[in-house]
CSV table of C-alpha atoms in Angstrom, one decimal:
chain,number,residue,atom,x,y,z
A,1,MET,CA,-30.4,34.3,0.9
A,2,ARG,CA,-26.5,34.3,0.7
A,3,THR,CA,-25.4,35.5,-2.7
A,4,ILE,CA,-22.5,33.1,-4.3
A,5,ARG,CA,-20.6,35.4,-5.8
A,6,THR,CA,-18.3,33.0,-7.6
A,7,THR,CA,-18.2,29.4,-8.3
A,8,ARG,CA,-15.9,28.0,-5.8
A,9,ARG,CA,-15.5,24.3,-5.3
A,10,ARG,CA,-12.7,22.5,-6.5
A,11,VAL,CA,-14.3,19.1,-7.1
A,12,LEU,CA,-12.5,15.8,-7.1
A,13,ALA,CA,-14.3,12.9,-8.2
A,14,GLY,CA,-14.9,10.4,-5.2
A,15,THR,CA,-14.4,7.4,-8.0
A,16,ALA,CA,-10.9,8.6,-9.1
A,17,LEU,CA,-9.6,7.0,-5.6
A,18,ALA,CA,-11.8,4.3,-4.8
A,19,GLY,CA,-9.3,1.7,-6.4
A,20,VAL,CA,-6.9,2.8,-4.0
A,21,ALA,CA,-9.5,2.3,-1.0
A,22,THR,CA,-11.1,-0.5,-2.3
A,23,LEU,CA,-7.9,-2.4,-1.9
A,24,ALA,CA,-6.9,-1.5,1.0
A,25,LEU,CA,-7.5,-5.0,3.1
A,26,ALA,CA,-7.5,-6.9,-0.1
A,27,SER,CA,-4.1,-6.5,-1.5
A,28,CYS,CA,-1.3,-7.1,1.0
A,29,SER,CA,1.9,-8.2,-0.1
A,30,GLY,CA,3.4,-9.7,2.6
A,31,GLY,CA,5.7,-6.8,4.1
A,32,SER,CA,9.5,-6.2,4.1
A,33,GLY,CA,10.6,-9.4,5.7
A,34,GLY,CA,13.9,-8.9,8.1
A,35,GLY,CA,17.6,-9.5,8.0
A,36,ASP,CA,20.8,-7.0,8.1
A,37,VAL,CA,20.8,-4.2,6.0
A,38,ASP,CA,24.0,-2.4,4.8
A,39,THR,CA,23.5,0.6,3.0
A,40,ASP,CA,27.4,1.7,3.0
A,41,ALA,CA,27.7,-1.6,0.5
A,42,ALA,CA,24.6,-0.7,-1.7
A,43,LEU,CA,26.1,3.2,-1.7
A,44,GLU,CA,29.7,1.1,-2.8
A,45,GLU,CA,28.2,-1.5,-5.2
A,46,GLY,CA,25.7,1.1,-6.8
A,47,GLY,CA,22.8,0.9,-9.4
A,48,THR,CA,19.7,2.5,-10.2
A,49,ILE,CA,17.2,3.7,-8.0
A,50,THR,CA,13.9,5.4,-9.2
A,51,VAL,CA,11.9,7.6,-6.9
A,52,TRP,CA,8.4,8.7,-7.6
A,53,ALA,CA,7.9,12.1,-6.5
A,54,TRP,CA,6.7,15.9,-7.4
A,55,GLU,CA,8.7,17.8,-5.0
A,56,PRO,CA,10.5,19.8,-6.8
A,57,THR,CA,13.6,20.6,-4.3
A,58,LEU,CA,14.5,16.8,-4.8
A,59,GLU,CA,16.4,17.9,-8.0
A,60,PRO,CA,19.2,19.5,-6.4
A,61,VAL,CA,19.5,16.7,-3.6
A,62,ILE,CA,19.6,14.1,-6.4
A,63,GLU,CA,22.5,16.2,-8.1
A,64,ASP,CA,24.6,16.4,-5.1
A,65,PHE,CA,24.3,12.7,-4.0
A,66,GLU,CA,25.0,11.3,-7.4
A,67,ALA,CA,28.2,13.7,-7.3
A,68,ASP,CA,29.0,12.0,-3.8
A,69,ASN,CA,28.0,8.7,-5.2
A,70,PRO,CA,29.2,8.0,-8.5
A,71,GLY,CA,28.0,4.6,-9.3
A,72,VAL,CA,24.5,5.5,-8.1
A,73,THR,CA,21.8,6.9,-10.5
A,74,VAL,CA,18.7,8.5,-9.3
A,75,GLU,CA,15.6,8.7,-11.5
A,76,LEU,CA,13.2,11.0,-10.2
A,77,VAL,CA,9.9,10.6,-12.5
A,78,ASN,CA,6.6,13.0,-11.8
A,79,VAL,CA,3.6,10.4,-12.1
A,80,GLY,CA,1.7,13.1,-10.7
A,81,THR,CA,0.7,15.3,-7.8
A,82,GLY,CA,-1.1,13.3,-4.6
A,83,ILE,CA,-4.0,11.4,-5.8
A,84,ASP,CA,-2.9,10.9,-9.1
A,85,SER,CA,0.7,9.4,-7.6
A,86,TYR,CA,-1.4,7.4,-5.3
A,87,THR,CA,-3.7,5.6,-8.2
A,88,ALA,CA,-0.4,5.0,-10.0
A,89,LEU,CA,1.4,3.5,-7.1
A,90,GLN,CA,-1.7,1.6,-6.0
A,91,ASN,CA,-2.1,0.0,-9.9
A,92,ALA,CA,2.0,-1.1,-9.8
A,93,ILE,CA,1.3,-2.6,-6.3
A,94,THR,CA,-1.8,-4.4,-7.6
A,95,ALA,CA,-0.2,-5.7,-11.0
A,96,GLY,CA,3.3,-6.7,-9.3
A,97,GLN,CA,5.3,-4.7,-11.8
A,98,GLY,CA,6.5,-1.3,-11.9
A,99,LEU,CA,7.1,-0.2,-8.7
A,100,PRO,CA,9.4,2.4,-7.9
A,101,ASP,CA,12.4,2.1,-5.2
A,102,LEU,CA,11.0,5.2,-3.7
A,103,VAL,CA,8.0,7.1,-3.6
A,104,GLN,CA,6.5,10.2,-2.1
A,105,ILE,CA,3.2,10.1,0.2
A,106,GLU,CA,1.9,12.7,1.9
A,107,TYR,CA,1.0,12.0,6.0
A,108,TYR,CA,-2.6,11.7,5.4
A,109,ALA,CA,-2.0,9.0,2.5
A,110,LEU,CA,0.2,6.9,4.5
A,111,PRO,CA,-2.3,4.5,6.5
A,112,GLN,CA,-3.7,3.5,3.6
A,113,PHE,CA,-0.6,2.1,1.9
A,114,ALA,CA,0.6,0.9,5.7
A,115,LEU,CA,-2.4,-1.3,6.6
A,116,GLN,CA,-2.4,-3.2,3.1
A,117,GLU,CA,1.1,-4.0,4.0
A,118,SER,CA,2.4,-2.3,0.6
A,119,LEU,CA,5.2,-0.7,2.7
A,120,THR,CA,8.6,-1.5,4.0
A,121,ASP,CA,8.9,-1.4,7.6
A,122,LEU,CA,11.8,0.9,8.2
A,123,THR,CA,12.8,-0.4,11.6
A,124,GLU,CA,15.1,-3.1,10.0
A,125,PHE,CA,16.8,-0.4,8.8
A,126,GLY,CA,17.3,1.2,12.0
A,127,ALA,CA,15.2,4.0,11.4
A,128,ASP,CA,13.6,3.8,15.2
A,129,GLU,CA,17.1,5.9,16.0
A,130,TYR,CA,15.7,8.9,14.3
A,131,ASP,CA,13.3,9.2,17.4
A,132,GLY,CA,13.8,12.8,18.5
A,133,ALA,CA,14.9,13.6,15.1
A,134,PHE,CA,11.9,15.1,14.0
A,135,ALA,CA,9.5,17.2,15.2
A,136,THR,CA,6.4,15.5,16.7
A,137,GLY,CA,4.0,15.4,14.3
A,138,PRO,CA,5.8,14.2,11.2
A,139,TRP,CA,7.5,11.7,13.1
A,140,ASP,CA,3.9,10.5,14.7
A,141,SER,CA,2.6,10.6,10.8
A,142,VAL,CA,4.9,7.9,9.9
A,143,HIS,CA,4.1,5.0,12.2
A,144,SER,CA,1.8,2.4,11.6
A,145,GLY,CA,1.5,0.5,14.9
A,146,GLU,CA,5.0,-0.7,15.9
A,147,GLN,CA,6.1,0.0,12.3
A,148,ILE,CA,7.8,3.0,10.8
A,149,VAL,CA,6.5,3.2,7.3
A,150,GLY,CA,8.8,6.6,6.1
A,151,LEU,CA,10.6,9.3,6.8
A,152,PRO,CA,9.4,12.8,7.2
A,153,MET,CA,10.6,14.9,4.1
A,154,ASP,CA,9.0,18.1,5.4
A,155,SER,CA,6.5,19.2,7.7
A,156,GLY,CA,3.3,22.1,7.7
A,157,PRO,CA,3.0,23.3,11.5
A,158,MET,CA,0.1,25.6,11.3
A,159,ALA,CA,0.3,29.6,11.2
A,160,LEU,CA,-1.5,32.8,10.8
A,161,PHE,CA,-0.3,34.7,7.9
A,162,TYR,CA,-1.8,38.2,7.8
A,163,ASN,CA,-1.4,41.5,6.2
A,164,LYS,CA,-0.2,44.1,8.5
A,165,THR,CA,-0.6,46.8,6.3
A,166,VAL,CA,-4.3,46.2,5.9
A,167,PHE,CA,-4.7,45.4,9.8
A,168,ASP,CA,-3.1,48.9,10.7
A,169,GLU,CA,-5.2,50.7,8.0
A,170,TYR,CA,-8.2,49.2,10.0
A,171,GLY,CA,-6.9,49.3,13.2
A,172,VAL,CA,-7.7,46.0,13.9
A,173,GLU,CA,-5.6,43.8,16.4
A,174,VAL,CA,-4.3,40.7,15.4
A,175,PRO,CA,-6.5,37.7,16.8
A,176,ALA,CA,-4.8,35.5,19.6
A,177,THR,CA,-8.1,33.6,19.4
A,178,TRP,CA,-10.7,32.3,17.7
A,179,GLU,CA,-13.3,34.1,19.3
A,180,GLU,CA,-10.9,37.2,18.4
A,181,PHE,CA,-10.9,36.2,14.7
A,182,ALA,CA,-14.5,36.1,14.7
A,183,GLU,CA,-14.6,40.0,15.7
A,184,ALA,CA,-11.6,40.8,13.8
A,185,ALA,CA,-13.8,39.6,10.6
A,186,ALA,CA,-16.5,41.7,11.6
A,187,GLN,CA,-14.5,44.6,11.9
A,188,PHE,CA,-13.2,44.3,8.8
A,189,GLN,CA,-16.9,44.0,7.3
A,190,GLU,CA,-17.8,46.8,9.0
A,191,ALA,CA,-15.1,49.3,7.9
A,192,ASN,CA,-15.4,47.8,4.4
A,193,PRO,CA,-17.2,45.4,2.9
A,194,ASP,CA,-14.7,44.3,0.3
A,195,VAL,CA,-12.3,43.2,2.9
A,196,TYR,CA,-12.5,40.1,4.6
A,197,ILE,CA,-10.5,38.3,6.8
A,198,GLY,CA,-10.1,35.4,4.9
A,199,ASN,CA,-12.1,33.1,2.7
A,200,GLU,CA,-14.5,30.1,3.5
A,201,SER,CA,-11.7,27.2,3.5
A,202,SER,CA,-14.1,24.8,2.5
A,203,ASP,CA,-11.2,22.1,2.4
A,204,ALA,CA,-10.9,19.1,4.2
A,205,GLY,CA,-7.3,19.1,5.2
A,206,PHE,CA,-8.2,22.4,6.6
A,207,ALA,CA,-11.1,21.1,8.7
A,208,ALA,CA,-8.9,18.3,9.9
A,209,SER,CA,-5.9,20.9,11.3
A,210,MET,CA,-8.5,22.7,12.9
A,211,MET,CA,-10.2,19.8,14.6
A,212,TRP,CA,-6.9,18.5,15.6
A,213,GLN,CA,-5.5,21.7,17.3
A,214,ALA,CA,-8.6,22.1,18.8
A,215,GLY,CA,-7.7,18.5,20.7
A,216,GLY,CA,-10.4,16.5,18.9
A,217,THR,CA,-10.6,13.0,17.9
A,218,PRO,CA,-13.0,12.9,15.2
A,219,TRP,CA,-12.3,9.1,14.5
A,220,THR,CA,-10.5,6.5,16.4
A,221,VAL,CA,-8.2,4.0,14.2
A,222,ASP,CA,-7.2,0.6,15.8
A,223,GLY,CA,-6.1,-1.7,13.0
A,224,THR,CA,-9.3,-2.1,11.1
A,225,ASN,CA,-11.3,-1.1,13.8
A,226,VAL,CA,-12.4,2.4,13.2
A,227,SER,CA,-14.9,4.6,14.8
A,228,PHE,CA,-16.3,7.9,14.2
A,229,ASP,CA,-17.9,10.7,16.7
A,230,LEU,CA,-17.6,13.8,14.0
A,231,THR,CA,-21.2,15.0,15.4
A,232,GLY,CA,-20.4,15.0,19.1
A,233,ASP,CA,-16.2,15.4,19.3
A,234,ALA,CA,-15.2,18.5,20.9
A,235,GLY,CA,-12.9,19.5,18.5
A,236,ALA,CA,-15.3,18.9,15.4
A,237,GLN,CA,-18.2,21.1,16.6
A,238,ALA,CA,-15.4,23.8,17.9
A,239,TYR,CA,-14.2,24.2,14.1
A,240,ALA,CA,-18.3,23.8,12.9
A,241,GLU,CA,-19.6,26.3,14.9
A,242,LEU,CA,-16.5,29.2,14.4
A,243,TRP,CA,-16.7,28.6,11.0
A,244,GLN,CA,-20.4,28.4,10.5
A,245,GLY,CA,-20.7,31.7,12.6
A,246,MET,CA,-18.8,33.6,10.3
A,247,LEU,CA,-20.9,32.2,7.5
A,248,ASP,CA,-24.0,32.9,8.6
A,249,ASP,CA,-23.1,36.5,9.4
A,250,GLU,CA,-21.3,36.8,5.8
A,251,LEU,CA,-18.2,37.4,7.4
A,252,LEU,CA,-15.8,35.3,4.8
A,253,ALA,CA,-15.2,35.8,1.5
A,254,PRO,CA,-16.7,33.3,-0.9
A,255,ILE,CA,-13.9,32.4,-3.1
A,256,GLU,CA,-12.0,28.7,-3.4
A,257,GLY,CA,-8.5,28.3,-2.3
A,258,TRP,CA,-5.6,28.4,-5.0
A,259,THR,CA,-7.9,30.3,-7.3
A,260,ASP,CA,-6.8,33.4,-9.3
A,261,GLU,CA,-9.3,35.3,-7.4
A,262,TRP,CA,-7.9,33.7,-4.3
A,263,PHE,CA,-4.2,35.0,-4.7
A,264,GLN,CA,-5.5,38.4,-6.2
A,265,GLY,CA,-7.3,38.8,-2.9
A,266,MET,CA,-4.2,38.6,-0.9
A,267,ALA,CA,-2.4,40.9,-3.3
A,268,ASN,CA,-4.8,43.6,-3.2
A,269,GLY,CA,-5.5,43.9,0.3
A,270,THR,CA,-9.1,42.0,0.3
A,271,LEU,CA,-8.1,39.4,2.0
A,272,ALA,CA,-6.3,40.2,5.3
A,273,THR,CA,-5.6,36.5,6.8
A,274,LEU,CA,-4.5,32.8,5.9
A,275,PRO,CA,-4.3,30.5,8.5
A,276,ILE,CA,-2.1,27.5,6.8
A,277,GLY,CA,0.7,25.5,7.0
A,278,ALA,CA,4.5,26.6,6.8
A,279,TRP,CA,5.1,26.0,3.8
A,280,MET,CA,3.4,29.0,2.2
A,281,PRO,CA,6.0,31.4,2.2
A,282,ALA,CA,7.4,30.3,-1.1
A,283,ASN,CA,4.0,30.5,-2.4
A,284,LEU,CA,3.2,33.9,-1.5
A,285,GLU,CA,6.3,34.9,-3.1
A,286,SER,CA,6.1,33.4,-6.3
A,287,SER,CA,2.0,34.2,-6.2
A,288,VAL,CA,1.7,37.4,-4.7
A,289,PRO,CA,4.6,39.4,-5.3
A,290,ASP,CA,3.0,42.5,-5.0
A,291,GLY,CA,2.3,41.6,-1.1
A,292,SER,CA,6.1,41.8,-0.3
A,293,GLY,CA,6.8,44.0,2.7
A,294,ASP,CA,3.0,44.1,3.9
A,295,TRP,CA,2.2,40.1,4.9
A,296,ARG,CA,3.7,39.1,8.4
A,297,VAL,CA,3.3,35.3,10.5
A,298,ALA,CA,1.8,35.1,13.8
A,299,PRO,CA,1.0,32.0,16.0
A,300,MET,CA,-2.1,30.2,15.3
A,301,PRO,CA,-5.6,31.9,17.0
A,302,GLN,CA,-6.0,29.6,20.2
A,303,TRP,CA,-9.3,27.9,21.1
A,304,THR,CA,-8.4,28.8,24.8
A,305,GLU,CA,-6.9,32.1,25.6
A,306,GLY,CA,-3.5,31.7,27.0
A,307,GLU,CA,-2.7,28.5,25.4
A,308,ALA,CA,-0.4,27.5,22.6
A,309,THR,CA,-1.4,25.0,20.7
A,310,SER,CA,-1.2,23.9,16.7
A,311,SER,CA,-1.9,21.2,14.3
A,312,GLU,CA,0.0,20.6,11.0
A,313,ASN,CA,-1.6,21.1,7.5
A,314,GLY,CA,0.2,19.1,4.7
A,315,GLY,CA,3.6,17.8,4.4
A,316,SER,CA,5.0,14.4,3.0
A,317,SER,CA,6.9,11.3,4.1
A,318,LEU,CA,9.4,9.3,1.3
A,319,ALA,CA,8.4,5.6,1.5
A,320,ILE,CA,9.8,2.4,0.1
A,321,PRO,CA,7.5,-0.2,-1.2
A,322,ALA,CA,7.1,-3.6,0.4
A,323,ASP,CA,8.2,-5.2,-2.9
A,324,ALA,CA,10.5,-2.6,-4.1
A,325,GLU,CA,14.0,-4.0,-5.8
A,326,ASN,CA,16.6,-2.1,-4.2
A,327,LYS,CA,15.6,-1.0,-0.5
A,328,GLU,CA,19.3,-0.8,0.6
A,329,LEU,CA,19.9,1.9,-2.1
A,330,ALA,CA,16.8,3.4,-1.9
A,331,TYR,CA,17.1,3.7,1.9
A,332,ALA,CA,20.4,5.2,1.5
A,333,PHE,CA,19.2,8.4,-0.5
A,334,MET,CA,16.3,8.5,1.7
A,335,GLU,CA,18.3,9.0,4.9
A,336,TYR,CA,20.6,11.7,2.9
A,337,ALA,CA,17.3,13.4,1.7
A,338,ASN,CA,15.6,13.4,4.7
A,339,ALA,CA,17.9,13.5,7.6
A,340,GLY,CA,21.4,14.2,6.2
A,341,ASP,CA,23.2,16.6,3.7
A,342,GLY,CA,20.0,16.7,1.6
A,343,VAL,CA,18.0,18.7,4.3
A,344,GLN,CA,19.9,21.8,4.1
A,345,THR,CA,19.9,21.5,0.3
A,346,ARG,CA,15.9,21.7,0.4
A,347,LEU,CA,15.7,24.3,3.0
A,348,ASP,CA,18.1,26.6,1.0
A,349,ASN,CA,15.2,25.8,-2.2
A,350,GLY,CA,12.1,26.9,-0.1
A,351,ALA,CA,11.1,23.9,1.9
A,352,PHE,CA,10.5,23.5,5.6
A,353,PRO,CA,12.0,21.1,7.5
A,354,ALA,CA,10.7,18.2,9.9
A,355,THR,CA,14.2,17.7,11.6
A,356,THR,CA,14.3,19.1,14.8
A,357,ALA,CA,18.0,20.0,14.6
A,358,ASP,CA,17.1,22.7,11.6
A,359,LEU,CA,14.1,23.8,13.6
A,360,GLU,CA,16.2,24.4,16.5
A,361,SER,CA,19.5,26.2,14.5
A,362,ASP,CA,20.4,29.7,15.2
A,363,GLU,CA,21.1,29.9,11.5
A,364,PHE,CA,17.4,29.1,10.6
A,365,LEU,CA,15.9,30.8,13.3
A,366,ASN,CA,17.6,33.9,12.9
A,367,GLN,CA,16.5,34.2,9.2
A,368,GLU,CA,15.2,37.2,7.6
A,369,PHE,CA,12.8,37.4,5.1
A,370,GLU,CA,12.5,40.5,3.2
A,371,TYR,CA,9.0,39.5,1.5
A,372,PHE,CA,7.5,39.5,5.7
A,373,GLY,CA,9.1,42.8,6.1
A,374,GLY,CA,12.4,41.3,7.9
A,375,GLN,CA,10.5,39.5,10.2
A,376,LYS,CA,12.6,36.1,11.4
A,377,ILE,CA,9.3,34.4,10.9
A,378,ASN,CA,10.9,30.9,11.4
A,379,GLU,CA,10.7,31.6,14.8
A,380,VAL,CA,6.7,31.5,14.7
A,381,LEU,CA,7.1,28.5,12.5
A,382,ALA,CA,9.2,26.6,14.7
A,383,GLU,CA,7.5,27.5,17.7
A,384,SER,CA,4.2,26.2,16.2
A,385,SER,CA,6.0,23.0,15.1
A,386,ALA,CA,6.7,22.2,18.9
A,387,ASN,CA,3.4,22.9,19.8
A,388,VAL,CA,1.2,20.7,17.7
A,389,VAL,CA,-1.0,18.6,19.7
A,390,GLU,CA,-0.2,14.9,20.4
A,391,GLY,CA,-2.1,11.9,19.2
A,392,TRP,CA,-3.6,12.9,16.1
A,393,GLN,CA,-4.7,10.1,13.5
A,394,TYR,CA,-5.4,9.7,10.1
A,395,LEU,CA,-8.3,7.3,8.6
A,396,PRO,CA,-7.0,4.2,7.1
A,397,PHE,CA,-9.1,5.5,4.0
A,398,GLN,CA,-8.5,9.2,4.4
A,399,VAL,CA,-7.8,9.6,0.8
A,400,TYR,CA,-10.9,8.6,-0.2
A,401,ALA,CA,-12.5,10.8,2.9
A,402,ASN,CA,-10.8,14.1,1.5
A,403,THR,CA,-12.4,13.5,-2.0
A,404,ILE,CA,-15.6,13.1,-0.9
A,405,PHE,CA,-15.6,16.0,1.8
A,406,GLY,CA,-16.8,18.5,-1.0
A,407,ASP,CA,-20.1,16.5,-1.1
A,408,SER,CA,-21.3,16.8,2.3
A,409,VAL,CA,-19.5,19.5,4.4
A,410,GLY,CA,-18.4,21.4,1.3
A,411,GLN,CA,-22.0,21.8,1.1
A,412,ALA,CA,-22.5,23.4,3.7
A,413,PHE,CA,-20.0,26.5,2.5
A,414,LEU,CA,-23.0,26.5,-0.4
A,415,GLY,CA,-25.5,27.6,2.0
A,416,ASP,CA,-27.1,23.6,1.7
A,417,GLY,CA,-27.5,22.8,5.8
A,418,THR,CA,-25.0,23.8,8.6
A,419,ILE,CA,-21.5,22.4,8.8
A,420,SER,CA,-22.4,20.2,12.0
A,421,GLU,CA,-25.3,18.7,9.9
A,422,GLN,CA,-22.7,18.0,6.8
A,423,LEU,CA,-20.2,16.8,9.0
A,424,GLY,CA,-23.1,13.9,10.3
A,425,SER,CA,-23.9,13.3,6.7
A,426,TRP,CA,-19.9,13.1,6.0
A,427,GLN,CA,-19.6,10.2,8.6
A,428,SER,CA,-22.5,8.3,7.7
A,429,THR,CA,-20.9,7.9,4.5
A,430,LEU,CA,-17.3,7.2,5.5
A,431,GLU,CA,-19.1,4.6,8.1
A,432,GLN,CA,-20.5,3.1,5.3
A,433,TYR,CA,-17.8,2.8,2.9
A,434,GLY,CA,-15.3,1.3,5.2
A,435,ALA,CA,-17.9,-1.2,6.7
A,436,ASP,CA,-18.3,-2.1,2.5
A,437,GLN,CA,-14.7,-2.2,2.5
A,438,GLY,CA,-14.2,-4.9,5.5
A,439,PHE,CA,-13.5,-2.6,8.2
A,440,THR,CA,-15.3,-2.8,11.5
A,441,ILE,CA,-16.9,0.2,11.9
A,442,GLU,CA,-17.7,0.8,15.9
């Protein structure tokens, strides 16, 4: 019997987002219409737009944008992060009033709003001209069929953050494959039972990133037709088998991410690695200051030796609601923030780019980070961005799916069944839910 030393699950009630998902097929607003768009004229005319976002790097971007366009006012409103924001957005859509002109939506949540035709198709603004301007993962994520429903704001290509001091102390090699990752986990535990290669990561977003990197297609989406294969998909089962093996051998720290204990483990050397998105450096610098000089960044371990594949973990877009009142001005700001001068401002304030020009620039790639011992970590992170496996899809009710992950797969991390078995339970719940909402489950 495994001993659980601390309560680790960060639970989100499934009912919190029920309203968002329930309306996915029933609250269509009719789309954005057509016609020519003149953002220059909108800027010259001026006016006020409201942006719902929690991203702090937008604040200096707004200051610069308003300075360049004296007749324009941008009101930044934080209605909550993630689920809280999506609930507020769905409520405004349903009420037909109180909508923002621009809203931050994470990539995994975009399909849910796109399917109900609640987002403006940006091809009428010429957004298709940005093909190639953004990294593959984020660019694919803002597409809904032939429509472009947002512009990427940032990205989160996966990498392995690791404590070099701890690896050197115990003579453990930095793993290049997931098999080596498990072997390194055992080596740490043999040398010191208090040192773990990482924590258990019972998180839906992380699980999806692992399946994605493995080339998995645990579900396929074609409009309102959805099919699942969490129990047979090779990527899903590769994730399940790897993590289950380490759970069975008690090689992972039984602590939840984003807790004080998690940050303390990274600070005191009892957590040696963290596979996560490229947005993590700023969090380490602010929350694990004692780790400065100890940590480094390596490519994600590979499922097959010699390959170079990666996936995304997190990241957001800016989108325009279909019934927004000032779309032209909103798009002008969106371009400035996500593809124009605002990008550098956000990078200077700690964001990780989705724009290929920045990902490939010498200035970006050659930046040395004192926290990471002077390493040019952007070289690793940019390479990861270029190696993201193409073709990944999010569910049209991914927000709901993530909220109930802990009720099934998360239980395996608490010793209730195996990850593989609980993936089947998750699938059954999602199939029933999708059918109840009017989706065709194949």
